[in-house]
Short mmCIF file of C-alpha atoms in Angstrom, two decimals:
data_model
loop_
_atom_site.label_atom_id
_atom_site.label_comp_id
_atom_site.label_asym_id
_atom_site.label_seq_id
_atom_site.Cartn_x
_atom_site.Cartn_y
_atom_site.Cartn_z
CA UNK A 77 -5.88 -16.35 -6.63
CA UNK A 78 -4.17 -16.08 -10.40
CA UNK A 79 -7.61 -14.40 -11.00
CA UNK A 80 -7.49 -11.65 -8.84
CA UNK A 81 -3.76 -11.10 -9.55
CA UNK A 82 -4.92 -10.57 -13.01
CA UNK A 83 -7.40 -8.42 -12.21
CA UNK A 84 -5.29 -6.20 -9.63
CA UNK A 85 -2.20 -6.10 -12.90
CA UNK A 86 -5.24 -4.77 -15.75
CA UNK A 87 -6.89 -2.12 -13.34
CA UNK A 88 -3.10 -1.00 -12.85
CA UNK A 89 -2.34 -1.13 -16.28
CA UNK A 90 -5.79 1.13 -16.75
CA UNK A 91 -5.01 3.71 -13.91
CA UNK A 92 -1.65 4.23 -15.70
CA UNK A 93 -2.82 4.72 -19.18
CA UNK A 94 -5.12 7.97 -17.93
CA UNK A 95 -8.39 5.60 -18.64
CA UNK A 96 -10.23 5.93 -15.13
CA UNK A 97 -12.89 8.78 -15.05
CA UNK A 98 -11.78 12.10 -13.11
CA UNK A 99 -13.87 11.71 -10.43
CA UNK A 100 -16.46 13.82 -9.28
CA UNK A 101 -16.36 17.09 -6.89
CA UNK A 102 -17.17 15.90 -3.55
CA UNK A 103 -20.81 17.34 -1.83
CA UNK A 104 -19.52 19.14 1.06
CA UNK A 105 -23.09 19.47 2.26
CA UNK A 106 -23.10 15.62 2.73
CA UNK A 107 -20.17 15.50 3.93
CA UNK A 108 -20.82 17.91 6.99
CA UNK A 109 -24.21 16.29 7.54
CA UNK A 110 -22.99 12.64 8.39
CA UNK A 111 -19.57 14.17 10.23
CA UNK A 112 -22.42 16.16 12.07
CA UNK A 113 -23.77 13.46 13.15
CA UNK A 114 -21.09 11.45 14.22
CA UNK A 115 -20.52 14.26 16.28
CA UNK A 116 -23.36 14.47 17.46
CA UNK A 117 -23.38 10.24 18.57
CA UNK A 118 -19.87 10.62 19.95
CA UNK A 119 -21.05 13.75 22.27
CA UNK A 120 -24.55 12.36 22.98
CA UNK A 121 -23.08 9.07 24.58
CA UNK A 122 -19.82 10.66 26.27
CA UNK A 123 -22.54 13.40 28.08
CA UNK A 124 -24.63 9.85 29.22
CA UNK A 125 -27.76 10.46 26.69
CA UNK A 126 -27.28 6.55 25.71
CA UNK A 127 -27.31 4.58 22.56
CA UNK A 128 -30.93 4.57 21.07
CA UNK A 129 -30.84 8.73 20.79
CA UNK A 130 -27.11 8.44 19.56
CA UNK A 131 -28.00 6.06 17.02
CA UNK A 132 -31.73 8.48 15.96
CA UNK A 133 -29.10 11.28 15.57
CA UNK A 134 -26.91 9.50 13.30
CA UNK A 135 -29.07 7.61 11.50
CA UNK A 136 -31.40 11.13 10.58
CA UNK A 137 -28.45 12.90 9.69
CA UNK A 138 -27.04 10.44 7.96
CA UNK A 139 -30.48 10.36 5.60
CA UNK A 140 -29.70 13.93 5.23
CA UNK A 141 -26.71 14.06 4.39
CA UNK A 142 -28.09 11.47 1.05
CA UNK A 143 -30.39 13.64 0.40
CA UNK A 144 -33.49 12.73 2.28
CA UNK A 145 -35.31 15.22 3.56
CA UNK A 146 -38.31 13.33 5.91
CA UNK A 147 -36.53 14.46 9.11
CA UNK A 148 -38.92 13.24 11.41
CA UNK A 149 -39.79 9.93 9.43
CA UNK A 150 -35.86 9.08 9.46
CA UNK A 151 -36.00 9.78 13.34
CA UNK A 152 -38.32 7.72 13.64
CA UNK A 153 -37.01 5.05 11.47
CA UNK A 154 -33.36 5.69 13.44
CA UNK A 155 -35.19 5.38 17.05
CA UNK A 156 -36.81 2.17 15.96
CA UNK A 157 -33.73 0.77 14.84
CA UNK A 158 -31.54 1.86 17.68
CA UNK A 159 -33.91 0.29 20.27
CA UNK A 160 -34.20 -3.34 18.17
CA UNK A 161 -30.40 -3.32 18.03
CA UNK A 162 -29.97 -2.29 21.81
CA UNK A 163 -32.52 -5.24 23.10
CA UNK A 164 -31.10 -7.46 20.93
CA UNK A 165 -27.29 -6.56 22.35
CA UNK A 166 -28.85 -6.54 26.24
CA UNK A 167 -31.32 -9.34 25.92
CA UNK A 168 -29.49 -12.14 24.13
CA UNK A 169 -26.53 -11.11 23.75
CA UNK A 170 -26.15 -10.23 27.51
CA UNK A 171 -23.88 -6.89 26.51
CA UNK A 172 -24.59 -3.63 27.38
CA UNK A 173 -24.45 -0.71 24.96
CA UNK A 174 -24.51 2.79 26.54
CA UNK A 175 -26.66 3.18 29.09
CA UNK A 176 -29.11 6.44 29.24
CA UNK A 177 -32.06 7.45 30.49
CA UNK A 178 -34.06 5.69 27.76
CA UNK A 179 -32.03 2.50 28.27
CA UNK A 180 -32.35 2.34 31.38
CA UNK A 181 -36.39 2.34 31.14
CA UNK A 182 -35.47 -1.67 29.36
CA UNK A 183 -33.55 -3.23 31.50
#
């Protein structure tokens, strides 16, 4: 505990002495790609497409928005992902993410 307390009172001492970096202009680009696709997982469960193509949009945009520009590998890799985490959740877990069309082809 004394150590972190000593580490919080130097980094303060630091920040008030000017001696952290000005940090760097934020990407915009980036920044509209990953809020595009949480937009894009918030509207795709509330209009019943489900949780596996929620979670390929975010995840692929997401990638984008760090660069990445394999759109269909990243979909891929996102659907893949969404569906292991959606059994898992339903099957031994016993709770159900939400259910569309694609969901309901596992259960």
């Amino acid at each position: 505990c004394a150590g972190l307390v000593i580490l919080g009172l130097t980094h303060l001492a630091v920040a008030f002495r000017g001696g952290l970096p000005k940090p760097d202009e934020a990407d915009r680009g980036a920044l509209l790609w990953i809020a595009g696709g949480l937009a894009g997982l918030i509207g795709c469960i509330a209009l019943g497409g489900g949780f596996v193509i929620a979670i390929t949009i975010l995840f692929a945009s997401t990638a984008r928005g760090f660069g990445r520009r394999a759109l269909a590998v990243d979909a891929a890799i996102g659907f893949v992902l969404g569906l292991v985490i959606f059994l898992v959740f339903a099957k031994l877990l016993t709770l159900l993410l939400p259910l569309g069309p694609l969901e309901r082809l596992f259960l």
